[in-house]
mmCIF file of C-alpha atoms and ligand atoms in Angstrom:
data_model
loop_
_atom_site.group_PDB
_atom_site.id
_atom_site.type_symbol
_atom_site.label_atom_id
_atom_site.label_comp_id
_atom_site.label_asym_id
_atom_site.label_seq_id
_atom_site.Cartn_x
_atom_site.Cartn_y
_atom_site.Cartn_z
ATOM 1 C CA UNK A 27 86.721 85.477 126.066
ATOM 2 C CA UNK A 28 90.336 85.572 127.131
ATOM 3 C CA UNK A 29 92.850 88.212 126.197
ATOM 4 C CA UNK A 30 96.247 86.992 127.363
ATOM 5 C CA UNK A 31 99.755 88.418 127.375
ATOM 6 C CA UNK A 32 100.449 86.258 124.339
ATOM 7 C CA UNK A 33 97.578 87.925 122.480
ATOM 8 C CA UNK A 34 98.813 91.367 123.525
ATOM 9 C CA UNK A 35 102.299 90.555 122.314
ATOM 10 C CA UNK A 36 101.014 89.325 118.955
ATOM 11 C CA UNK A 37 98.896 92.464 118.668
ATOM 12 C CA UNK A 38 101.922 94.689 119.246
ATOM 13 C CA UNK A 39 103.684 92.876 116.390
ATOM 14 C CA UNK A 40 100.618 93.496 114.209
ATOM 15 C CA UNK A 41 100.823 97.217 115.061
ATOM 16 C CA UNK A 42 104.428 97.201 113.837
ATOM 17 C CA UNK A 43 103.442 95.467 110.595
ATOM 18 C CA UNK A 44 100.644 97.902 109.903
ATOM 19 C CA UNK A 45 103.006 100.808 110.702
ATOM 20 C CA UNK A 46 105.659 99.414 108.377
ATOM 21 C CA UNK A 47 103.058 99.453 105.563
ATOM 22 C CA UNK A 48 102.656 103.191 105.992
ATOM 23 C CA UNK A 49 100.051 103.907 108.693
ATOM 24 C CA UNK A 50 101.298 106.843 110.802
ATOM 25 C CA UNK A 51 98.281 108.053 112.819
ATOM 26 C CA UNK A 52 99.217 107.260 116.438
ATOM 27 C CA UNK A 53 95.579 107.000 117.551
ATOM 28 C CA UNK A 54 94.796 104.457 114.852
ATOM 29 C CA UNK A 55 97.851 102.397 115.760
ATOM 30 C CA UNK A 56 96.939 102.568 119.419
ATOM 31 C CA UNK A 57 93.414 101.298 118.656
ATOM 32 C CA UNK A 58 94.784 98.381 116.585
ATOM 33 C CA UNK A 59 96.983 97.584 119.607
ATOM 34 C CA UNK A 60 94.003 97.567 121.935
ATOM 35 C CA UNK A 61 91.103 95.798 120.162
ATOM 36 C CA UNK A 62 91.329 91.994 120.734
ATOM 37 C CA UNK A 63 90.869 90.904 117.107
ATOM 38 C CA UNK A 64 91.050 87.192 117.969
ATOM 39 C CA UNK A 65 87.711 87.476 119.780
ATOM 40 C CA UNK A 66 86.015 88.603 116.543
ATOM 41 C CA UNK A 67 86.916 85.459 114.647
ATOM 42 C CA UNK A 68 85.663 81.899 114.520
ATOM 43 C CA UNK A 69 87.742 79.664 116.778
ATOM 44 C CA UNK A 70 89.197 77.798 113.789
ATOM 45 C CA UNK A 71 91.062 80.955 112.764
ATOM 46 C CA UNK A 72 92.380 82.020 116.161
ATOM 47 C CA UNK A 73 95.985 81.322 115.157
ATOM 48 C CA UNK A 74 95.579 83.753 112.288
ATOM 49 C CA UNK A 75 93.963 86.608 114.191
ATOM 50 C CA UNK A 76 97.115 88.715 114.356
ATOM 51 C CA UNK A 77 98.268 88.174 110.817
ATOM 52 C CA UNK A 78 97.630 91.117 108.540
ATOM 53 C CA UNK A 79 95.007 89.235 106.543
ATOM 54 C CA UNK A 80 91.254 89.183 105.955
ATOM 55 C CA UNK A 81 89.437 86.069 107.233
ATOM 56 C CA UNK A 82 86.010 84.485 106.878
ATOM 57 C CA UNK A 83 83.348 85.242 109.498
ATOM 58 C CA UNK A 84 79.671 84.124 109.668
ATOM 59 C CA UNK A 85 77.267 84.390 106.733
ATOM 60 C CA UNK A 86 79.946 84.156 104.030
ATOM 61 C CA UNK A 87 81.398 87.543 104.935
ATOM 62 C CA UNK A 88 84.926 88.590 105.948
ATOM 63 C CA UNK A 89 86.645 90.499 108.714
ATOM 64 C CA UNK A 90 88.742 93.069 106.852
ATOM 65 C CA UNK A 91 92.534 93.014 106.830
ATOM 66 C CA UNK A 92 93.926 95.114 109.715
ATOM 67 C CA UNK A 93 95.942 97.276 107.304
ATOM 68 C CA UNK A 94 92.745 98.071 105.364
ATOM 69 C CA UNK A 95 90.898 98.904 108.597
ATOM 70 C CA UNK A 96 93.775 101.164 109.627
ATOM 71 C CA UNK A 97 93.977 102.806 106.190
ATOM 72 C CA UNK A 98 90.255 103.624 106.055
ATOM 73 C CA UNK A 99 90.231 104.791 109.673
ATOM 74 C CA UNK A 100 93.203 107.072 109.093
ATOM 75 C CA UNK A 101 91.383 108.707 106.160
ATOM 76 C CA UNK A 102 88.377 109.462 108.408
ATOM 77 C CA UNK A 103 90.516 111.671 110.729
ATOM 78 C CA UNK A 104 88.455 110.887 113.783
ATOM 79 C CA UNK A 105 88.312 113.172 116.789
ATOM 80 C CA UNK A 106 86.804 112.333 120.149
ATOM 81 C CA UNK A 107 83.005 112.382 119.815
ATOM 82 C CA UNK A 108 83.066 112.436 115.999
ATOM 83 C CA UNK A 109 79.774 111.113 114.729
ATOM 84 C CA UNK A 110 80.581 108.238 112.354
ATOM 85 C CA UNK A 111 78.359 106.056 110.182
ATOM 86 C CA UNK A 112 79.689 102.674 109.150
ATOM 87 C CA UNK A 113 78.135 100.646 106.336
ATOM 88 C CA UNK A 114 78.716 96.896 106.807
ATOM 89 C CA UNK A 115 79.037 96.084 110.517
ATOM 90 C CA UNK A 116 80.134 92.505 109.806
ATOM 91 C CA UNK A 117 82.159 91.104 112.737
ATOM 92 C CA UNK A 118 82.149 94.517 114.456
ATOM 93 C CA UNK A 119 85.948 94.811 114.387
ATOM 94 C CA UNK A 120 86.050 98.107 112.458
ATOM 95 C CA UNK A 121 83.230 99.366 114.677
ATOM 96 C CA UNK A 122 85.249 98.513 117.802
ATOM 97 C CA UNK A 123 88.293 100.391 116.432
ATOM 98 C CA UNK A 124 86.099 103.463 115.937
ATOM 99 C CA UNK A 125 84.591 103.136 119.454
ATOM 100 C CA UNK A 126 88.095 102.698 120.899
ATOM 101 C CA UNK A 127 89.047 106.048 119.343
ATOM 102 C CA UNK A 128 86.131 107.758 121.063
ATOM 103 C CA UNK A 129 83.793 108.103 118.076
ATOM 104 C CA UNK A 130 80.028 107.929 118.344
ATOM 105 C CA UNK A 131 79.360 105.068 115.994
ATOM 106 C CA UNK A 132 76.258 104.161 114.010
ATOM 107 C CA UNK A 133 76.634 101.002 111.956
ATOM 108 C CA UNK A 134 74.338 99.293 109.437
ATOM 109 C CA UNK A 135 74.387 95.584 108.487
ATOM 110 C CA UNK A 136 72.061 93.934 105.951
ATOM 111 C CA UNK A 137 72.530 90.331 107.093
ATOM 112 C CA UNK A 138 70.263 89.538 110.020
ATOM 113 C CA UNK A 139 72.473 86.773 111.379
ATOM 114 C CA UNK A 140 75.520 89.022 111.575
ATOM 115 C CA UNK A 141 73.496 91.923 112.911
ATOM 116 C CA UNK A 142 72.230 89.748 115.787
ATOM 117 C CA UNK A 143 75.583 88.149 116.563
ATOM 118 C CA UNK A 144 77.527 91.408 116.551
ATOM 119 C CA UNK A 145 74.863 93.325 118.515
ATOM 120 C CA UNK A 146 75.248 90.816 121.346
ATOM 121 C CA UNK A 147 78.998 90.444 121.083
ATOM 122 C CA UNK A 148 80.265 94.051 121.112
ATOM 123 C CA UNK A 149 78.843 95.059 124.521
ATOM 124 C CA UNK A 150 80.127 91.776 125.945
ATOM 125 C CA UNK A 151 83.675 92.898 125.301
ATOM 126 C CA UNK A 152 82.996 96.478 126.374
ATOM 127 C CA UNK A 153 82.229 98.310 123.103
ATOM 128 C CA UNK A 154 79.048 100.344 122.946
ATOM 129 C CA UNK A 155 78.275 101.878 119.575
ATOM 130 C CA UNK A 156 75.476 104.481 119.625
ATOM 131 C CA UNK A 157 73.297 102.368 117.367
ATOM 132 C CA UNK A 158 73.563 99.138 115.368
ATOM 133 C CA UNK A 159 70.981 98.979 112.613
ATOM 134 C CA UNK A 160 69.652 96.069 110.588
ATOM 135 C CA UNK A 161 69.035 97.599 107.181
ATOM 136 C CA UNK A 162 70.291 98.727 103.804
ATOM 137 C CA UNK A 163 73.442 100.797 103.851
ATOM 138 C CA UNK A 164 72.757 102.243 100.397
ATOM 139 C CA UNK A 165 70.174 104.462 102.079
ATOM 140 C CA UNK A 166 72.475 105.608 104.884
ATOM 141 C CA UNK A 167 70.754 106.792 108.051
ATOM 142 C CA UNK A 168 68.855 110.001 107.243
ATOM 143 C CA UNK A 169 67.307 110.323 110.718
ATOM 144 C CA UNK A 170 70.729 110.670 112.358
ATOM 145 C CA UNK A 171 72.466 112.736 109.654
ATOM 146 C CA UNK A 172 74.678 114.719 109.270
ATOM 147 C CA UNK A 173 77.775 112.658 110.023
ATOM 148 C CA UNK A 174 81.373 113.817 110.472
ATOM 149 C CA UNK A 175 82.487 110.681 108.718
ATOM 150 C CA UNK A 176 80.997 107.792 106.760
ATOM 151 C CA UNK A 177 82.977 104.587 106.158
ATOM 152 C CA UNK A 178 81.850 101.898 103.734
ATOM 153 C CA UNK A 179 83.442 98.518 104.425
ATOM 154 C CA UNK A 180 82.125 96.652 101.345
ATOM 155 C CA UNK A 181 82.954 97.216 97.676
ATOM 156 C CA UNK A 182 80.470 99.735 96.219
ATOM 157 C CA UNK A 183 79.744 99.501 92.470
ATOM 158 C CA UNK A 184 78.922 103.215 92.612
ATOM 159 C CA UNK A 185 78.791 105.974 95.246
ATOM 160 C CA UNK A 186 75.333 105.993 96.815
ATOM 161 C CA UNK A 187 73.915 109.567 96.676
ATOM 162 C CA UNK A 188 72.312 109.422 100.164
ATOM 163 C CA UNK A 189 75.753 108.890 101.701
ATOM 164 C CA UNK A 190 77.070 112.075 100.072
ATOM 165 C CA UNK A 191 74.094 114.082 101.218
ATOM 166 C CA UNK A 192 74.331 112.795 104.800
ATOM 167 C CA UNK A 193 77.840 114.200 105.282
ATOM 168 C CA UNK A 194 78.296 117.301 107.412
ATOM 169 C CA UNK A 195 80.155 120.199 105.769
ATOM 170 C CA UNK A 196 83.807 119.260 106.278
ATOM 171 C CA UNK A 197 82.747 115.621 106.670
ATOM 172 C CA UNK A 198 84.596 112.740 105.035
ATOM 173 C CA UNK A 199 83.253 109.733 103.124
ATOM 174 C CA UNK A 200 85.659 106.815 102.786
ATOM 175 C CA UNK A 201 84.421 104.315 100.237
ATOM 176 C CA UNK A 202 86.005 101.562 98.112
ATOM 177 C CA UNK A 203 84.488 101.986 94.644
ATOM 178 C CA UNK A 204 84.467 99.334 91.928
ATOM 179 C CA UNK A 205 83.183 95.872 91.001
ATOM 180 C CA UNK A 206 85.914 93.230 91.166
ATOM 181 C CA UNK A 207 88.639 95.521 92.453
ATOM 182 C CA UNK A 208 87.950 98.727 94.279
ATOM 183 C CA UNK A 209 89.719 102.069 94.351
ATOM 184 C CA UNK A 210 89.767 103.527 97.846
ATOM 185 C CA UNK A 211 88.080 106.893 97.486
ATOM 186 C CA UNK A 212 87.781 109.815 99.871
ATOM 187 C CA UNK A 213 85.208 112.555 99.429
ATOM 188 C CA UNK A 214 85.480 115.691 101.585
ATOM 189 C CA UNK A 215 82.364 117.850 101.655
ATOM 190 C CA UNK A 216 83.437 121.431 101.129
ATOM 191 C CA UNK A 217 79.995 123.004 100.741
ATOM 192 C CA UNK A 218 76.382 122.030 100.092
ATOM 193 C CA UNK A 219 77.249 120.968 96.572
ATOM 194 C CA UNK A 220 81.049 120.981 96.609
ATOM 195 C CA UNK A 221 82.962 117.751 97.172
ATOM 196 C CA UNK A 222 86.698 117.209 96.941
ATOM 197 C CA UNK A 223 87.627 113.743 95.654
ATOM 198 C CA UNK A 224 90.868 111.858 96.377
ATOM 199 C CA UNK A 225 91.743 108.392 95.079
ATOM 200 C CA UNK A 226 94.096 105.936 96.734
ATOM 201 C CA UNK A 227 95.259 102.453 95.732
ATOM 202 C CA UNK A 228 93.391 99.279 94.896
ATOM 203 C CA UNK A 229 91.704 97.153 97.573
ATOM 204 C CA UNK A 230 89.447 94.095 97.499
ATOM 205 C CA UNK A 231 86.220 93.903 99.452
ATOM 206 C CA UNK A 232 83.119 91.687 99.499
ATOM 207 C CA UNK A 233 80.404 93.447 97.508
ATOM 208 C CA UNK A 234 78.054 96.064 98.874
ATOM 209 C CA UNK A 235 74.763 94.364 97.973
ATOM 210 C CA UNK A 236 71.532 96.034 96.983
ATOM 211 C CA UNK A 237 68.502 95.424 99.146
ATOM 212 C CA UNK A 238 66.762 92.089 98.568
ATOM 213 C CA UNK A 239 63.319 93.658 99.026
HETATM 214 N N1 SAH B 1 83.414 96.185 108.869
HETATM 215 C C1 SAH B 1 83.383 94.744 108.828
HETATM 216 C C2 SAH B 1 83.667 94.198 107.447
HETATM 217 C C3 SAH B 1 82.615 93.241 107.052
HETATM 218 S S1 SAH B 1 82.579 92.771 105.342
HETATM 219 C C4 SAH B 1 84.308 94.133 109.876
HETATM 220 O O1 SAH B 1 85.076 94.901 110.494
HETATM 221 O O2 SAH B 1 84.249 92.930 110.101
HETATM 222 C C5 SAH B 1 81.280 93.798 104.703
HETATM 223 C C6 SAH B 1 79.938 93.723 105.379
HETATM 224 O O3 SAH B 1 79.023 94.554 104.623
HETATM 225 C C7 SAH B 1 79.275 92.327 105.386
HETATM 226 O O4 SAH B 1 78.952 91.972 106.686
HETATM 227 C C8 SAH B 1 78.031 92.477 104.510
HETATM 228 O O5 SAH B 1 76.963 91.683 104.945
HETATM 229 C C9 SAH B 1 77.743 93.987 104.650
HETATM 230 N N2 SAH B 1 76.925 94.564 103.595
HETATM 231 C C10 SAH B 1 76.922 94.269 102.277
HETATM 232 N N3 SAH B 1 76.021 95.040 101.618
HETATM 233 C C11 SAH B 1 75.427 95.850 102.566
HETATM 234 C C12 SAH B 1 74.418 96.866 102.513
HETATM 235 N N4 SAH B 1 73.806 97.195 101.382
HETATM 236 N N5 SAH B 1 74.073 97.454 103.661
HETATM 237 C C13 SAH B 1 74.671 97.117 104.860
HETATM 238 N N6 SAH B 1 75.630 96.183 104.962
HETATM 239 C C14 SAH B 1 76.008 95.539 103.832
#
């Protein structure tokens, strides 16, 4: 679990790459510069940890590309103590970025193996989300709602209704919508029934899967 000067240097280069692609939020860039991404990856990929690319993790899933993580995080507009729900914990990298920015993070993962691995790993490197949940993200987390922000880190074939209804007024849902290719979509809740919708470019995610049960 080493984080060396070499890693820090590579991370600073990654920050510059992400910035050159259009990320401007200083807090997001700072978090990318702090979270040791190489520790979230299988050892075989260590050399690639600070390239701006997605990579395989356990259980056939992927750790998202840093630019994508930064883009989604920027859209959330996190403040200290914002209450954020993440769907798709995966490696925990996105979760760590949110924790680093001072958010209170709840994160749901449907694969037991990943849920167990990441639940053990995050506190080991000093990140303490409020709650990691093994379950189905399509349902959100009604017991802890409302959330200031909800971020979906898998490609959703449609926008799950529970996620919309679990947003606080003024809250933001960031969700890639589509089957093979996804359009990054931001919903801002303006009132009980009013949502503002913004669409951004195309992204590619592993699919948000429906519950097996
Ligand atoms: N945020 C992660 C990205 C992981 S990839 C990271 O930073 O590494 C997307 C994750 O979503 C996978 O781990 C996958 O198992 C999970 N997932 C897919 N469908 C889901 C669902 N219905 N509920 C919760 N998690 C889901």
